[in-house]
PDB file of C-alpha atoms and ligand atoms in Angstrom:
ATOM      1  CA  MET A 108      15.424 -17.881   2.976  1.00 57.00           C
ATOM      2  CA  SER A 109      15.137 -15.863   6.157  1.00 78.00           C
ATOM      3  CA  ASP A 110      12.841 -17.222   8.871  1.00 85.00           C
ATOM      4  CA  GLU A 111      11.627 -13.742   9.780  1.00 96.00           C
ATOM      5  CA  LEU A 112       7.920 -13.178   9.214  1.00 98.00           C
ATOM      6  CA  VAL A 113       8.669  -9.932   7.422  1.00 98.00           C
ATOM      7  CA  THR A 114      11.977  -9.327   5.653  1.00 98.00           C
ATOM      8  CA  TYR A 115      13.583  -5.907   5.446  1.00 98.00           C
ATOM      9  CA  GLU A 116      16.330  -4.729   3.158  1.00 98.00           C
ATOM     10  CA  LEU A 117      17.598  -1.270   2.260  1.00 98.00           C
ATOM     11  CA  ASP A 118      18.680  -0.882  -1.370  1.00 97.00           C
ATOM     12  CA  GLY A 119      20.114   2.597  -1.568  1.00 97.00           C
ATOM     13  CA  ARG A 120      17.220   4.853  -0.605  1.00 97.00           C
ATOM     14  CA  ILE A 121      14.567   2.168  -1.281  1.00 98.00           C
ATOM     15  CA  ALA A 122      13.295  -0.082   1.528  1.00 98.00           C
ATOM     16  CA  LEU A 123      12.169  -3.562   0.465  1.00 98.00           C
ATOM     17  CA  ILE A 124       9.607  -5.103   2.806  1.00 98.00           C
ATOM     18  CA  GLY A 125       8.582  -8.706   2.161  1.00 98.00           C
ATOM     19  CA  LEU A 126       5.772 -10.704   3.774  1.00 98.00           C
ATOM     20  CA  ASN A 127       7.517 -13.969   4.515  1.00 98.00           C
ATOM     21  CA  ARG A 128       5.150 -16.721   5.540  1.00 98.00           C
ATOM     22  CA  PRO A 129       4.867 -18.489   2.195  1.00 98.00           C
ATOM     23  CA  ASP A 130       3.851 -21.865   3.682  1.00 98.00           C
ATOM     24  CA  LYS A 131       0.700 -20.121   4.969  1.00 98.00           C
ATOM     25  CA  ARG A 132       0.347 -18.032   1.799  1.00 98.00           C
ATOM     26  CA  ASN A 133       1.509 -14.970   3.760  1.00 98.00           C
ATOM     27  CA  ALA A 134      -1.629 -15.018   5.904  1.00 98.00           C
ATOM     28  CA  ILE A 135      -1.506 -12.170   8.373  1.00 97.00           C
ATOM     29  CA  ASN A 136      -1.562 -12.951  12.079  1.00 96.00           C
ATOM     30  CA  GLU A 137      -0.737 -10.653  14.980  1.00 93.00           C
ATOM     31  CA  ALA A 138       2.961 -11.590  14.854  1.00 96.00           C
ATOM     32  CA  VAL A 139       3.072 -10.587  11.169  1.00 97.00           C
ATOM     33  CA  ILE A 140       1.425  -7.265  12.035  1.00 96.00           C
ATOM     34  CA  ASP A 141       4.057  -6.681  14.754  1.00 95.00           C
ATOM     35  CA  ALA A 142       6.903  -7.455  12.342  1.00 97.00           C
ATOM     36  CA  LEU A 143       5.306  -5.289   9.660  1.00 98.00           C
ATOM     37  CA  ARG A 144       5.001  -2.403  12.109  1.00 97.00           C
ATOM     38  CA  THR A 145       8.730  -2.584  12.854  1.00 97.00           C
ATOM     39  CA  ALA A 146       9.660  -2.763   9.158  1.00 98.00           C
ATOM     40  CA  VAL A 147       7.352   0.055   8.116  1.00 98.00           C
ATOM     41  CA  ARG A 148       8.609   2.360  10.868  1.00 98.00           C
ATOM     42  CA  ARG A 149      12.188   1.581   9.932  1.00 98.00           C
ATOM     43  CA  ALA A 150      11.438   2.369   6.285  1.00 98.00           C
ATOM     44  CA  GLY A 151       9.985   5.700   7.372  1.00 98.00           C
ATOM     45  CA  ASP A 152      13.160   6.479   9.317  1.00 97.00           C
ATOM     46  CA  GLU A 153      15.787   5.550   6.763  1.00 97.00           C
ATOM     47  CA  SER A 154      14.365   5.333   3.241  1.00 98.00           C
ATOM     48  CA  ASP A 155      12.819   7.683   0.680  1.00 98.00           C
ATOM     49  CA  VAL A 156      10.328   5.153  -0.646  1.00 98.00           C
ATOM     50  CA  ALA A 157       9.321   1.584   0.223  1.00 98.00           C
ATOM     51  CA  VAL A 158       8.296  -1.449  -1.808  1.00 99.00           C
ATOM     52  CA  LEU A 159       5.969  -4.029  -0.284  1.00 99.00           C
ATOM     53  CA  PHE A 160       5.859  -7.559  -1.715  1.00 99.00           C
ATOM     54  CA  GLY A 161       5.203 -11.186  -0.786  1.00 98.00           C
ATOM     55  CA  HIS A 162       7.716 -14.038  -0.740  1.00 98.00           C
ATOM     56  CA  GLY A 163       6.600 -17.274  -2.390  1.00 98.00           C
ATOM     57  CA  ARG A 164       3.778 -17.583  -4.887  1.00 98.00           C
ATOM     58  CA  ASN A 165       1.303 -15.118  -3.366  1.00 98.00           C
ATOM     59  CA  PHE A 166       1.166 -11.607  -2.003  1.00 98.00           C
ATOM     60  CA  SER A 167      -1.154 -12.509   0.868  1.00 98.00           C
ATOM     61  CA  ALA A 168      -4.122 -14.766   1.688  1.00 98.00           C
ATOM     62  CA  GLY A 169      -5.364 -12.156   4.186  1.00 98.00           C
ATOM     63  CA  LEU A 170      -6.352 -12.664   7.776  1.00 97.00           C
ATOM     64  CA  ASP A 171      -4.920 -15.769   9.433  1.00 97.00           C
ATOM     65  CA  LEU A 172      -8.141 -17.734   9.714  1.00 96.00           C
ATOM     66  CA  GLY A 173      -6.658 -20.147  12.272  1.00 96.00           C
ATOM     67  CA  GLU A 174      -5.889 -17.276  14.605  1.00 94.00           C
ATOM     68  CA  ALA A 175      -9.302 -15.729  13.862  1.00 92.00           C
ATOM     69  CA  LEU A 176     -10.979 -19.017  14.827  1.00 94.00           C
ATOM     70  CA  ALA A 177      -8.957 -19.223  18.043  1.00 93.00           C
ATOM     71  CA  ARG A 178     -10.144 -15.732  18.928  1.00 89.00           C
ATOM     72  CA  ALA A 179     -13.741 -16.344  17.891  1.00 88.00           C
ATOM     73  CA  THR A 180     -13.848 -19.360  20.201  1.00 91.00           C
ATOM     74  CA  GLN A 181     -12.017 -17.564  23.022  1.00 86.00           C
ATOM     75  CA  GLN A 182      -9.011 -19.912  22.732  1.00 88.00           C
ATOM     76  CA  GLN A 183      -6.820 -16.878  22.189  1.00 85.00           C
ATOM     77  CA  ARG A 184      -7.207 -13.373  23.559  1.00 81.00           C
ATOM     78  CA  PRO A 185      -6.893 -10.378  21.260  1.00 76.00           C
ATOM     79  CA  PRO A 186      -3.801  -8.238  21.845  1.00 72.00           C
ATOM     80  CA  ARG A 187      -4.164  -5.379  24.329  1.00 67.00           C
ATOM     81  CA  LYS A 188      -1.578  -3.093  22.870  1.00 62.00           C
ATOM     82  CA  GLY A 189      -3.615   0.060  22.767  1.00 59.00           C
ATOM     83  CA  ARG A 190      -7.017   1.325  21.997  1.00 56.00           C
ATOM     84  CA  ARG A 191      -6.606   1.160  18.257  1.00 65.00           C
ATOM     85  CA  HIS A 192      -7.019  -1.883  16.075  1.00 86.00           C
ATOM     86  CA  SER A 193      -3.451  -2.937  15.269  1.00 90.00           C
ATOM     87  CA  TRP A 194      -4.142  -3.422  11.555  1.00 95.00           C
ATOM     88  CA  HIS A 195      -5.561   0.104  11.259  1.00 95.00           C
ATOM     89  CA  GLU A 196      -2.585   1.550  13.084  1.00 95.00           C
ATOM     90  CA  VAL A 197       0.055  -0.191  10.953  1.00 97.00           C
ATOM     91  CA  PHE A 198      -1.734   0.231   7.614  1.00 98.00           C
ATOM     92  CA  ASP A 199      -2.180   3.935   8.353  1.00 97.00           C
ATOM     93  CA  VAL A 200       1.569   4.304   8.884  1.00 97.00           C
ATOM     94  CA  ILE A 201       1.924   2.923   5.352  1.00 98.00           C
ATOM     95  CA  ALA A 202      -0.843   5.052   3.846  1.00 98.00           C
ATOM     96  CA  ARG A 203      -0.148   8.298   5.681  1.00 97.00           C
ATOM     97  CA  GLY A 204       3.380   7.945   6.937  1.00 97.00           C
ATOM     98  CA  PRO A 205       6.602   9.664   5.924  1.00 97.00           C
ATOM     99  CA  VAL A 206       7.371   7.746   2.707  1.00 98.00           C
ATOM    100  CA  PRO A 207       5.435   6.560  -0.352  1.00 98.00           C
ATOM    101  CA  PHE A 208       4.799   2.820  -0.758  1.00 99.00           C
ATOM    102  CA  VAL A 209       4.675   0.797  -3.969  1.00 99.00           C
ATOM    103  CA  ALA A 210       3.039  -2.639  -3.701  1.00 99.00           C
ATOM    104  CA  ALA A 211       4.187  -5.501  -5.957  1.00 99.00           C
ATOM    105  CA  LEU A 212       1.350  -8.027  -6.212  1.00 98.00           C
ATOM    106  CA  HIS A 213       1.158 -11.587  -7.471  1.00 98.00           C
ATOM    107  CA  GLY A 214      -0.934 -14.676  -6.783  1.00 98.00           C
ATOM    108  CA  ALA A 215      -3.559 -14.284  -4.067  1.00 98.00           C
ATOM    109  CA  VAL A 216      -4.253 -10.724  -2.977  1.00 98.00           C
ATOM    110  CA  VAL A 217      -7.341 -11.414  -0.922  1.00 98.00           C
ATOM    111  CA  GLY A 218      -9.182 -10.166   2.141  1.00 98.00           C
ATOM    112  CA  GLY A 219      -6.751  -8.454   4.473  1.00 98.00           C
ATOM    113  CA  GLY A 220      -4.053  -8.897   1.815  1.00 98.00           C
ATOM    114  CA  LEU A 221      -6.025  -6.641  -0.507  1.00 98.00           C
ATOM    115  CA  GLU A 222      -6.601  -4.217   2.359  1.00 98.00           C
ATOM    116  CA  LEU A 223      -2.856  -4.100   2.968  1.00 98.00           C
ATOM    117  CA  ALA A 224      -2.122  -3.622  -0.734  1.00 98.00           C
ATOM    118  CA  CYS A 225      -4.613  -0.772  -0.872  1.00 98.00           C
ATOM    119  CA  ALA A 226      -2.732   1.066   1.877  1.00 98.00           C
ATOM    120  CA  ALA A 227       0.129   1.487  -0.621  1.00 98.00           C
ATOM    121  CA  HIS A 228       0.108   4.452  -2.992  1.00 98.00           C
ATOM    122  CA  VAL A 229       0.992   2.712  -6.251  1.00 98.00           C
ATOM    123  CA  ARG A 230       0.148  -0.915  -7.016  1.00 98.00           C
ATOM    124  CA  VAL A 231       1.682  -3.188  -9.648  1.00 98.00           C
ATOM    125  CA  ALA A 232       0.354  -6.685 -10.416  1.00 98.00           C
ATOM    126  CA  ASP A 233       1.809  -9.489 -12.436  1.00 98.00           C
ATOM    127  CA  ALA A 234      -0.390 -11.680 -14.617  1.00 98.00           C
ATOM    128  CA  THR A 235      -0.884 -14.266 -11.840  1.00 98.00           C
ATOM    129  CA  ALA A 236      -2.470 -11.809  -9.407  1.00 98.00           C
ATOM    130  CA  PHE A 237      -6.100 -12.183  -8.396  1.00 98.00           C
ATOM    131  CA  PHE A 238      -8.121 -10.022  -6.060  1.00 98.00           C
ATOM    132  CA  GLY A 239     -10.925 -11.068  -3.766  1.00 98.00           C
ATOM    133  CA  LEU A 240     -12.851 -10.272  -0.621  1.00 98.00           C
ATOM    134  CA  PRO A 241     -14.015 -13.695   0.629  1.00 97.00           C
ATOM    135  CA  GLU A 242     -15.192 -12.314   3.969  1.00 94.00           C
ATOM    136  CA  GLY A 243     -18.799 -13.150   3.071  1.00 93.00           C
ATOM    137  CA  GLN A 244     -17.847 -16.809   2.568  1.00 94.00           C
ATOM    138  CA  ARG A 245     -15.905 -16.825   5.850  1.00 95.00           C
ATOM    139  CA  GLY A 246     -18.667 -15.284   7.965  1.00 94.00           C
ATOM    140  CA  ILE A 247     -16.636 -12.217   8.873  1.00 94.00           C
ATOM    141  CA  PHE A 248     -16.268  -8.613   7.726  1.00 95.00           C
ATOM    142  CA  VAL A 249     -13.363  -6.570   6.417  1.00 95.00           C
ATOM    143  CA  GLY A 250     -11.328  -5.120   9.272  1.00 94.00           C
ATOM    144  CA  GLY A 251      -8.098  -3.744   7.838  1.00 96.00           C
ATOM    145  CA  GLY A 252      -9.431  -0.433   6.574  1.00 96.00           C
ATOM    146  CA  GLY A 253     -11.069  -1.913   3.468  1.00 97.00           C
ATOM    147  CA  THR A 254     -14.449  -0.309   4.048  1.00 97.00           C
ATOM    148  CA  VAL A 255     -12.706   3.036   3.668  1.00 96.00           C
ATOM    149  CA  ARG A 256      -9.768   2.409   1.329  1.00 97.00           C
ATOM    150  CA  ILE A 257     -11.015  -0.320  -0.998  1.00 98.00           C
ATOM    151  CA  GLN A 258     -14.452   1.261  -1.250  1.00 98.00           C
ATOM    152  CA  ARG A 259     -12.891   4.593  -2.228  1.00 96.00           C
ATOM    153  CA  ILE A 260     -10.788   2.897  -4.887  1.00 97.00           C
ATOM    154  CA  VAL A 261     -13.366   0.608  -6.524  1.00 98.00           C
ATOM    155  CA  GLY A 262     -16.673   2.129  -5.348  1.00 97.00           C
ATOM    156  CA  TYR A 263     -19.588   0.474  -3.561  1.00 98.00           C
ATOM    157  CA  THR A 264     -20.886  -1.440  -6.582  1.00 98.00           C
ATOM    158  CA  VAL A 265     -17.687  -3.367  -7.157  1.00 98.00           C
ATOM    159  CA  MET A 266     -16.880  -3.895  -3.489  1.00 98.00           C
ATOM    160  CA  ALA A 267     -20.385  -5.086  -2.656  1.00 98.00           C
ATOM    161  CA  ASP A 268     -20.250  -7.534  -5.582  1.00 98.00           C
ATOM    162  CA  MET A 269     -16.836  -8.838  -4.485  1.00 98.00           C
ATOM    163  CA  MET A 270     -18.024  -9.291  -0.907  1.00 97.00           C
ATOM    164  CA  LEU A 271     -21.507 -10.633  -1.546  1.00 97.00           C
ATOM    165  CA  THR A 272     -20.671 -13.029  -4.376  1.00 97.00           C
ATOM    166  CA  GLY A 273     -17.051 -13.804  -3.536  1.00 96.00           C
ATOM    167  CA  ARG A 274     -16.123 -13.038  -7.153  1.00 97.00           C
ATOM    168  CA  LEU A 275     -12.365 -13.018  -7.797  1.00 98.00           C
ATOM    169  CA  LEU A 276     -10.947 -10.398 -10.161  1.00 98.00           C
ATOM    170  CA  SER A 277      -8.077 -11.130 -12.535  1.00 98.00           C
ATOM    171  CA  ALA A 278      -5.088  -8.813 -12.864  1.00 98.00           C
ATOM    172  CA  ALA A 279      -6.689  -7.209 -15.941  1.00 98.00           C
ATOM    173  CA  GLU A 280     -10.000  -6.727 -14.092  1.00 98.00           C
ATOM    174  CA  GLY A 281      -8.068  -5.276 -11.158  1.00 98.00           C
ATOM    175  CA  GLU A 282      -6.530  -2.740 -13.505  1.00 98.00           C
ATOM    176  CA  ARG A 283      -9.952  -1.869 -14.887  1.00 98.00           C
ATOM    177  CA  GLU A 284     -11.304  -1.276 -11.374  1.00 98.00           C
ATOM    178  CA  HIS A 285      -8.283   0.864 -10.422  1.00 98.00           C
ATOM    179  CA  ILE A 286      -6.967  -1.653  -7.884  1.00 98.00           C
ATOM    180  CA  VAL A 287      -3.666  -1.606  -9.760  1.00 98.00           C
ATOM    181  CA  ARG A 288      -2.098   0.906 -12.120  1.00 98.00           C
ATOM    182  CA  TYR A 289       0.325  -1.488 -13.829  1.00 98.00           C
ATOM    183  CA  VAL A 290       0.018  -5.094 -15.008  1.00 98.00           C
ATOM    184  CA  VAL A 291       3.231  -6.850 -16.025  1.00 98.00           C
ATOM    185  CA  PRO A 292       4.090 -10.406 -17.147  1.00 98.00           C
ATOM    186  CA  GLU A 293       4.391 -13.185 -14.555  1.00 98.00           C
ATOM    187  CA  GLY A 294       7.318 -12.744 -12.194  1.00 98.00           C
ATOM    188  CA  GLN A 295       7.978  -9.091 -13.028  1.00 98.00           C
ATOM    189  CA  ALA A 296       5.917  -7.213 -10.450  1.00 98.00           C
ATOM    190  CA  LEU A 297       8.754  -6.678  -7.990  1.00 98.00           C
ATOM    191  CA  ALA A 298      11.174  -5.444 -10.668  1.00 98.00           C
ATOM    192  CA  LYS A 299       8.550  -3.010 -11.981  1.00 98.00           C
ATOM    193  CA  ALA A 300       7.756  -1.815  -8.447  1.00 98.00           C
ATOM    194  CA  ARG A 301      11.464  -1.171  -7.795  1.00 98.00           C
ATOM    195  CA  GLU A 302      11.735   0.741 -11.064  1.00 98.00           C
ATOM    196  CA  LEU A 303       8.767   2.925 -10.072  1.00 98.00           C
ATOM    197  CA  ALA A 304      10.162   3.386  -6.565  1.00 98.00           C
ATOM    198  CA  ALA A 305      13.438   4.643  -8.031  1.00 98.00           C
ATOM    199  CA  ARG A 306      11.499   7.241 -10.008  1.00 97.00           C
ATOM    200  CA  ILE A 307       9.472   8.290  -6.974  1.00 98.00           C
ATOM    201  CA  ALA A 308      12.669   8.665  -4.944  1.00 97.00           C
ATOM    202  CA  LYS A 309      13.841  11.356  -7.350  1.00 96.00           C
ATOM    203  CA  ASN A 310      11.017  13.701  -6.290  1.00 95.00           C
ATOM    204  CA  THR A 311      11.453  16.040  -3.354  1.00 93.00           C
ATOM    205  CA  HIS A 312      10.377  14.647   0.039  1.00 93.00           C
ATOM    206  CA  GLU A 313       8.068  17.612   0.418  1.00 92.00           C
ATOM    207  CA  THR A 314       6.101  16.877  -2.714  1.00 94.00           C
ATOM    208  CA  ASN A 315       5.970  13.145  -2.064  1.00 97.00           C
ATOM    209  CA  TRP A 316       4.691  13.817   1.437  1.00 96.00           C
ATOM    210  CA  ARG A 317       1.958  16.095   0.118  1.00 95.00           C
ATOM    211  CA  ILE A 318       0.930  13.517  -2.472  1.00 97.00           C
ATOM    212  CA  THR A 319       0.671  10.773   0.160  1.00 98.00           C
ATOM    213  CA  ASN A 320      -0.628  12.814   3.087  1.00 97.00           C
ATOM    214  CA  VAL A 321      -2.352  15.967   1.839  1.00 96.00           C
ATOM    215  CA  LEU A 322      -4.030  14.672  -1.318  1.00 97.00           C
ATOM    216  CA  PRO A 323      -6.003  11.852   0.374  1.00 96.00           C
ATOM    217  CA  ARG A 324      -7.089  14.188   3.160  1.00 96.00           C
ATOM    218  CA  ILE A 325      -8.323  16.715   0.601  1.00 97.00           C
ATOM    219  CA  ASN A 326     -10.316  13.879  -0.940  1.00 94.00           C
ATOM    220  CA  ASP A 327     -12.147  13.640   2.385  1.00 93.00           C
ATOM    221  CA  LEU A 328     -12.996  17.365   2.498  1.00 97.00           C
ATOM    222  CA  SER A 329     -15.722  19.530   1.009  1.00 97.00           C
ATOM    223  CA  HIS A 330     -15.001  21.442  -2.222  1.00 98.00           C
ATOM    224  CA  GLU A 331     -14.457  24.697  -0.313  1.00 98.00           C
ATOM    225  CA  ASP A 332     -12.200  23.217   2.360  1.00 97.00           C
ATOM    226  CA  GLY A 333     -10.321  21.221  -0.249  1.00 97.00           C
ATOM    227  CA  LEU A 334      -9.424  24.311  -2.236  1.00 96.00           C
ATOM    228  CA  PHE A 335      -8.376  26.091   0.962  1.00 95.00           C
ATOM    229  CA  MET A 336      -6.147  23.167   1.961  1.00 95.00           C
ATOM    230  CA  GLU A 337      -4.669  23.087  -1.536  1.00 94.00           C
ATOM    231  CA  TYR A 338      -3.908  26.806  -1.269  1.00 92.00           C
ATOM    232  CA  LEU A 339      -2.148  26.256   2.057  1.00 91.00           C
ATOM    233  CA  ASN A 340      -0.053  23.519   0.531  1.00 91.00           C
ATOM    234  CA  SER A 341       0.828  25.062  -2.801  1.00 88.00           C
ATOM    235  CA  ASN A 342       1.071  28.852  -2.756  1.00 74.00           C
ATOM    236  CA  LEU A 343       2.149  29.376   0.821  1.00 64.00           C
ATOM    237  CA  GLN A 344       4.670  26.577   1.176  1.00 63.00           C
ATOM    238  CA  ARG A 345       7.680  26.428  -1.059  1.00 72.00           C
ATOM    239  CA  SER A 346      10.764  24.769   0.327  1.00 79.00           C
ATOM    240  CA  PRO A 347      14.341  25.714  -0.717  1.00 83.00           C
ATOM    241  CA  GLU A 348      14.559  22.294  -2.375  1.00 85.00           C
ATOM    242  CA  GLY A 349      11.381  23.062  -4.317  1.00 84.00           C
ATOM    243  CA  ALA A 350      12.793  26.421  -5.432  1.00 86.00           C
ATOM    244  CA  GLU A 351      15.921  24.634  -6.641  1.00 90.00           C
ATOM    245  CA  ARG A 352      13.804  22.282  -8.759  1.00 90.00           C
ATOM    246  CA  LEU A 353      12.080  25.311 -10.315  1.00 89.00           C
ATOM    247  CA  ARG A 354      15.486  26.891 -10.982  1.00 92.00           C
ATOM    248  CA  GLU A 355      16.677  23.681 -12.672  1.00 92.00           C
ATOM    249  CA  PHE A 356      13.809  23.912 -15.142  1.00 90.00           C
ATOM    250  CA  VAL A 357      14.089  27.638 -15.767  1.00 92.00           C
ATOM    251  CA  GLU A 358      17.829  27.262 -16.407  1.00 94.00           C
ATOM    252  CA  GLY A 359      17.289  24.300 -18.742  1.00 95.00           C
ATOM    253  CA  ARG A 360      18.887  21.743 -16.400  1.00 94.00           C
ATOM    254  CA  ALA A 361      15.766  19.678 -15.574  1.00 93.00           C
ATOM    255  CA  GLN A 362      15.144  16.178 -16.926  1.00 89.00           C
ATOM    256  CA  PRO A 363      12.675  16.544 -19.816  1.00 90.00           C
ATOM    257  CA  LEU A 364       9.240  14.946 -19.519  1.00 91.00           C
ATOM    258  CA  VAL A 365       9.111  11.766 -21.574  1.00 87.00           C
ATOM    259  CA  PRO A 366       5.825  11.271 -23.497  1.00 90.00           C
ATOM    260  CA  PRO A 367       4.317   7.759 -23.579  1.00 90.00           C
ATOM    261  CA  GLY A 368       6.023   5.519 -26.120  1.00 89.00           C
ATOM    262  CA  GLN A 369       9.323   7.391 -26.003  1.00 87.00           C
ATOM    263  CA  THR A 370      12.262   6.311 -23.862  1.00 77.00           C
ATOM    264  CA  ASP A 371      14.383   8.288 -21.412  1.00 67.00           C
ATOM    265  CA  ALA A 372      17.389   9.904 -23.040  1.00 54.00           C
TER     266      ALA A 372
HETATM  267  C1  LIG B 442      -4.049 -20.102   5.594  1.00 65.31           C
HETATM  268  C2  LIG B 442      -4.715 -19.035   4.973  1.00 65.31           C
HETATM  269  C3  LIG B 442      -5.337 -18.063   5.801  1.00 65.31           C
HETATM  270  C4  LIG B 442      -3.909 -20.309   3.429  1.00 65.31           C
HETATM  271  N1  LIG B 442      -5.236 -18.238   7.135  1.00 65.31           N
HETATM  272  N2  LIG B 442      -3.988 -20.229   6.923  1.00 65.31           N
HETATM  273  N3  LIG B 442      -8.579 -15.405   3.444  1.00 65.31           N
HETATM  274  C5  LIG B 442      -9.118 -16.395   2.700  1.00 65.31           C
HETATM  275  O1  LIG B 442     -10.269 -16.707   2.815  1.00 65.31           O
HETATM  276  C6  LIG B 442      -8.192 -17.099   1.738  1.00 65.31           C
HETATM  277  C7  LIG B 442      -7.877 -18.452   2.259  1.00 65.31           C
HETATM  278  N4  LIG B 442      -6.852 -19.116   1.470  1.00 65.31           N
HETATM  279  C8  LIG B 442      -7.102 -19.667   0.261  1.00 65.31           C
HETATM  280  O2  LIG B 442      -8.181 -19.544  -0.300  1.00 65.31           O
HETATM  281  C9  LIG B 442      -5.981 -20.408  -0.401  1.00 65.31           C
HETATM  282  O3  LIG B 442      -5.071 -20.795   0.597  1.00 65.31           O
HETATM  283  C10 LIG B 442      -5.223 -19.594  -1.470  1.00 65.31           C
HETATM  284  C11 LIG B 442      -6.133 -19.392  -2.692  1.00 65.31           C
HETATM  285  C12 LIG B 442      -4.774 -18.234  -0.940  1.00 65.31           C
HETATM  286  C13 LIG B 442      -3.938 -20.355  -1.886  1.00 65.31           C
HETATM  287  O4  LIG B 442      -4.286 -21.675  -2.269  1.00 65.31           O
HETATM  288  P1  LIG B 442      -3.179 -22.831  -2.268  1.00 65.31           P
HETATM  289  O5  LIG B 442      -3.818 -24.051  -2.863  1.00 65.31           O
HETATM  290  O6  LIG B 442      -1.922 -22.339  -2.871  1.00 65.31           O
HETATM  291  O7  LIG B 442      -2.804 -23.099  -0.716  1.00 65.31           O
HETATM  292  P2  LIG B 442      -3.629 -23.946   0.391  1.00 65.31           P
HETATM  293  O8  LIG B 442      -3.305 -25.393   0.210  1.00 65.31           O
HETATM  294  O9  LIG B 442      -5.066 -23.568   0.418  1.00 65.31           O
HETATM  295  O10 LIG B 442      -2.971 -23.409   1.738  1.00 65.31           O
HETATM  296  C14 LIG B 442      -1.631 -23.696   2.080  1.00 65.31           C
HETATM  297  C15 LIG B 442      -1.516 -23.527   3.570  1.00 65.31           C
HETATM  298  O11 LIG B 442      -1.745 -22.170   3.915  1.00 65.31           O
HETATM  299  C16 LIG B 442      -2.548 -24.333   4.325  1.00 65.31           C
HETATM  300  O12 LIG B 442      -1.985 -24.683   5.559  1.00 65.31           O
HETATM  301  P3  LIG B 442      -1.383 -26.153   5.794  1.00 65.31           P
HETATM  302  O13 LIG B 442      -0.841 -26.119   7.175  1.00 65.31           O
HETATM  303  O14 LIG B 442      -2.535 -27.100   5.617  1.00 65.31           O
HETATM  304  O15 LIG B 442      -0.317 -26.365   4.736  1.00 65.31           O
HETATM  305  C17 LIG B 442      -3.646 -23.329   4.573  1.00 65.31           C
HETATM  306  O16 LIG B 442      -4.450 -23.640   5.703  1.00 65.31           O
HETATM  307  C18 LIG B 442      -2.816 -22.083   4.836  1.00 65.31           C
HETATM  308  N5  LIG B 442      -3.564 -20.868   4.610  1.00 65.31           N
HETATM  309  N6  LIG B 442      -4.613 -19.193   3.633  1.00 65.31           N
HETATM  310  C19 LIG B 442      -4.572 -19.284   7.657  1.00 65.31           C
HETATM  311  N7  LIG B 442      -5.967 -17.011   5.306  1.00 65.31           N
HETATM  312  C20 LIG B 442      -8.783  -7.855   9.047  1.00 65.31           C
HETATM  313  S1  LIG B 442     -10.134  -8.599   8.368  1.00 65.31           S
HETATM  314  C21 LIG B 442      -9.590  -9.395   6.931  1.00 65.31           C
HETATM  315  C22 LIG B 442     -10.482 -10.554   6.630  1.00 65.31           C
HETATM  316  C23 LIG B 442      -9.874 -11.488   5.636  1.00 65.31           C
HETATM  317  O17 LIG B 442      -8.739 -11.403   5.289  1.00 65.31           O
HETATM  318  S2  LIG B 442     -10.944 -12.661   5.031  1.00 65.31           S
HETATM  319  C24 LIG B 442     -10.002 -13.552   3.851  1.00 65.31           C
HETATM  320  C25 LIG B 442      -9.275 -14.697   4.461  1.00 65.31           C
END
């Protein structure tokens, strides 16, 4: 296996980005963040959709606690790469960058690993996945955007319970709390994520970009401003590619919608 901290592969129009520190359960240190930044930017430049996964038996054990201890005891200085927290910067390129992300989750998806997963737009878990926010037990606080992203996904009640009690959620509980949209048998999360990515890649860039960039911003707005923003993005903006998709349907050339339980023709 590659000795890079984050692997990158382009499969057609799909970028595959793998956290690759399995001996440390894919714990995230500053070097991992740097490698992730490079991979995510590259995916934005050359793919239509990206899949994020973890090598080994876990997605990610979150913040590298060894590095955190070294910083807390002034053995190691924090990076001075800008005025923005590096995790926020990189996770925002995932959440609000040029391409949609699908996260394939298995094993531990905890702390900063859950924060990273929640920056993706669609999440798939296999049956081994478990979700937790053990920051309370570690004497620290979430710092990878979780207060905003995870709280918006699961709500205060669930997040406060996870943080205060350290309760771990199973894959099924994660689905119930909207952390994931799909639960698949053990070992199948990556295959399912790739299948979903291939579907997403068939949409127009324009629409995918609005789903990943406009929709979450509208969620942050008032009712009135949200409707105005929606108007700006629907009625006033129709790309030639979008018009072609409309023509395909009107002329009977579009792929039919497939109701649940039926298979693609
Ligand atoms: C680590 C880390 C880590 C494992 N930082 N080194 N995250 C946590 O509180 C989760 C901490 N990790 C665990 O609870 C467990 O490791 C797991 C449940 C994820 C996996 O258990 P297991 O039995 O498979 O592995 P292990 O034997 O505990 O760990 C294997 C090695 O990975 C071991 O190192 P080794 O050199 O002794 O082999 C561990 O020390 C190492 N390891 N997890 C550093 N997290 C931006 S704010 C976000 C705040 C947070 O993310 S808080 C949550 C932190």
